[in-house]
Amino acid sequence: MTDEQQENPRAGVSRRRLLGITGTGAAVGAATFAGGLGLGRATADDSVPQGGSRTYPFYGGHQSGVVTPAQDRLHFAAFDVTATTREDLITLLQAWTLAAAEMTQGRPAQADETSYDAPPADTGEADGLPASGLTLTFGFGPSLFRDAQGKDRFGIAARQPKELARLPHFPADKLDPSRSDGDLCVQACADDPQVAVHAIRNLSRIAFGSAEIRWAQLGFGRTSSTSTSQATPRNLFGFKDGTANLKAENAGDLDQHVWVARGDDPRAEWMTGGSYLVARRINMHLETWDRTSLREQEAIVGRDRPQGAPLSGGTEFTEPDFAAKGRGNEPLISATSHVQLAHPTRNGGAKMLRRGYNFTDGNDALGRLDAGLFFLAYVRRPSTQYIPMQNRLAQHDGMMEYLQHTGSALFAVPPGARAGGYVGEVLFT
Amino acid sequence: MSRRTSSVILTALLASTALAACTSNEPAGNAGDQGKLSVTSDAKTCELSAKEAPSGNLVFNVTNKGSQVTEFYLLGEDGLRIVGEVENIAPGLSRDLVLKAAPGKYFTACKPGMVGKGIRSAFTVTDSGNDTELTGDDKALAQTAGSQYGSYVKDQTEQLLTKTQSFVSLYKAGKDDQARALYADARRHWERIEPVAESFGDLDPKMDLREADLEPGQTWTGWHRIEKDLWPPKTGYTALTPAQRATVADQLLTDTRTLSSRTRTTTHTPDKMANGSKELMDEVATGKVTGEEEIWSHTDLWDFQANVDGARVAFEDLRPILKKKDKALDTSIATKFTALQKLLDQHKKGDGFVLYNELTPAQVKELSSGVNALSEPLSKLTAAVTL
Ligand SMILES: [Cu+2]
C-alpha cells in the first residue's frame, strides 16, 4: 500500500452536510482503502493530485505522511501518556485511528449525532473545508517503553527497538526540555493550516484522560520536496532546501534508506514497514544571516541562491563536484559548506527523507523573530543515518554560526494500520 | 567563542581578491538600465550587451555558458589596473559585478579556465555627469589601514600574552580570587581581535570553546574550562586537581603563544577588516547580549565592550576609504557606535562592568536594540570599502 492519492468522490461536499449523511464512518473509511497502485506505477498525472479535495488513504502497509508529496502546512504534536494501563493505551490508539481515518478523508473526527444539550462531537472549525490532502502520522517515543527509572510502562519494553533511544547531545545544542521528547507523536500535514490544526485539536481532545500535549509545533511552509513533481521550496535563509532529498518515485532508495525491513531488529519485528522520525527544532538567527554578504551566504550553503545550483556549476539538480577548483586552486565548494558536509558521499552513503517546515513562533525577548526550520526526517537507522552526520555538521558546518537547535525528539513510526485495526497494533499483539 | 568556521573559508577566499569589487545579485541603486550590462562567457567568446555605458554605478551580469570556471574583469586603459573583477563563476552559473566607474577607456576580459590574458575587448564609459570619484587609487589608503590595524592586533596579542601568563600562574598557584579578578581583563584582548584568531581554525576551539559546544568524548580546554573551575556550579561539580589545572593552564598559554606568533605574519585587507568588524558585532548579538558566552562568570559585558572596541578600531582604520566612497554610511556607522557606547557606559562599574545577571530584561533589550541599529549599517561596510 502506498500514498497513492484518490479522487475524493465527494469533492465539494462539506463536512457539515456529511455530518448528517454518514451515521457511521466505518464503511466509508473502508471504501477509500481500495485502489493503491504501486509507487513505481505512479504516473505524472496522478502522482501529485491538485486541489483541496485530494485525499490520501489512512490505512495501508506504510503510514501516509512519510513519502506522501509534502503538503504545504504542518501541525506537529508530541504527547505525554498519562494512562497507566496497557488497555487504556490501546483504547487511545484505537480511538485515534478511527478519528484519523475519518478526518483524512475530509470528514469530521467523530460523526456521532449529539444532543442539542451536549457539546458537538467535532470541534467544527474544519466544517466546509475539503480534506486538503491531510495525512496523520503516528509515532512512539523511547519514553513510552520505559520511564526515566527504566520501568516497563505498558509491557512493551522487551520490544523496544534498539534504534529508539534518546538522541545524544550534539555540539551547540541548546535544547528546551519543554520542546523535546514525548511518549507519542502525531504529525498532521495538509495544504490548509486550519485542517491540520483541526486534526491535532480533535486528537488531543480524544486523548484527554489518557494523554496530553507535551509540546507542539506549527509549520507554515514546507522546506522539502518528497516527489520529483514538486518544485524545491526555500527555507528562511532564502535558499532552496532539500534539493537532494529522497523522492517517492525512487522506490529502491526508500527501501534502502527509509523503511525498516524484516530482520533489521529481531526484537522489534513489529517495526517492519515503519520508519524512524527525527524531529529537531532549529532556530535560525535570521537577523545576523540577513547581514551576511551573499558571497558568504553562498559559501556557507555551497549553492547559489538564485537557482540552487552547486557552486561547482550546472543547475539545481547537477551533482556537486567537490574536486572542482577555482582561483588559487581553492575548492569551489568549501569543505565546511553545508552541501558538502551533508552530502551522502561524506556520510557513508547515508540519505534521509526530509520533510521539514519553516516555522515562526512570534519573537524572543530581544525583539528577534523566533523562527527557523522544524526539521523532520525519516530514516531506517538513526544511528547511522542521522547521528554521525549531525555530529559532523554541528562541529564543522559554517551554517552553525546562524543556527541553534532548541528542540529534539526521536520517534518510532510503526507501519500503517490495516483496515479494522489500529495504528501500532503490531506492537501489542 | 563562535562556531564561525565560515570565516576560514572567507579569509581564504577574500585574501586572493583584495581588490575585488563587490559582487551582488542586487543591482546597485542608481544603475539605470544603461548601467546594466550582460556578459556571456564561454570557451571562445566574451560577449557584452553593449560596448559602452554611462559613468556611475555599473552592473555586469556575467553568465558562464562554457564548460570551464570563468572570471570577468574590468581593466583600466593600460590593460593592467583591475577596476573590478568576479571570480569562480562555475559553468552554468551567473554572478553580478557591481562597481562605480568614472568616464574613460577600459578593457573587459573573460578568463575561461582562469588562465592567460583572457578574451579582451575595449569598453568605454561616457560622462553621465554623475559624481564618480576615481576608483582604483585606493591602494595606498588600503595599505595604511591594513598596517594600522596590524599594529593594533600586535599590541592586543602582546597584552593578551602578558596577562594570560599572569592569569595561568595565579590559577595554577590556587590564588583563585586574584585569578578571577584578572579573567575578564585578560580575555578582552582576545575578544577584541577574535575574527583574526578565528581565522586560524584550529586555535579558536582549543582556546574559547563553550561547554555547550562540546561533542561527547571531546576534551574541553581553554578559557571557559578554567572559567567553570573558578566559578563552579553549586552542585554536581568536581573541581580540577592541581595537576589537571596545570595541564589546562599550560595548554592555554601554549596556544596563546602560537596565536601571538602567527598573527605577526597576517596581512589585513580592507575586506577582511570590514568583515571582521561585522563579525564582532554578530558575536555580540548571538553570544554576549544573551549571556551565553560567560555563563559561569557572567562577565559578558567585558566581552561585549571588547568586541565593540575591536569592531570600532577596524572601522576607524577604514574610515579614510569609506569617507571617499560613501559618506552617508560613514556617518551612520559612526553615530551608531557612539550611541551603543553610551548604552554600555551606563553599566560601567569601577574598571569594568556590572555582571550580566544583574541586568534587567529591559536593559538587555535596550543593548540588543543598540547592537541591531549598529550592525545593520555595519553589514554594508565591506561592499562599500571594496566598491
Ligand atoms: Cu567566541
Short mmCIF file of N, CA and C and ligand atoms in Angstrom, two decimals, chain B residues 1-2 194 208 283 288 293, ligand 1:
data_model
loop_
_atom_site.label_atom_id
_atom_site.label_comp_id
_atom_site.label_asym_id
_atom_site.label_seq_id
_atom_site.Cartn_x
_atom_site.Cartn_y
_atom_site.Cartn_z
N MET B 1 33.46 32.62 22.16
CA MET B 1 33.68 31.60 21.12
C MET B 1 32.59 31.69 20.10
N SER B 2 32.93 31.52 18.88
CA SER B 2 31.92 31.42 17.87
C SER B 2 32.13 30.11 17.17
N GLU B 194 39.03 38.75 17.97
CA GLU B 194 38.56 37.39 17.78
C GLU B 194 38.48 36.95 16.31
N ASP B 208 38.66 28.75 23.14
CA ASP B 208 37.47 29.53 23.50
C ASP B 208 36.17 28.72 23.44
N GLU B 283 28.93 38.45 16.92
CA GLU B 283 29.30 37.75 18.16
C GLU B 283 28.53 38.33 19.34
N LYS B 288 26.95 37.45 23.44
CA LYS B 288 27.14 38.28 24.62
C LYS B 288 25.84 38.90 25.12
N GLU B 293 27.98 33.51 26.57
CA GLU B 293 29.42 33.35 26.45
C GLU B 293 30.05 33.02 27.80
CU CU C 1 33.60 33.14 20.89
#
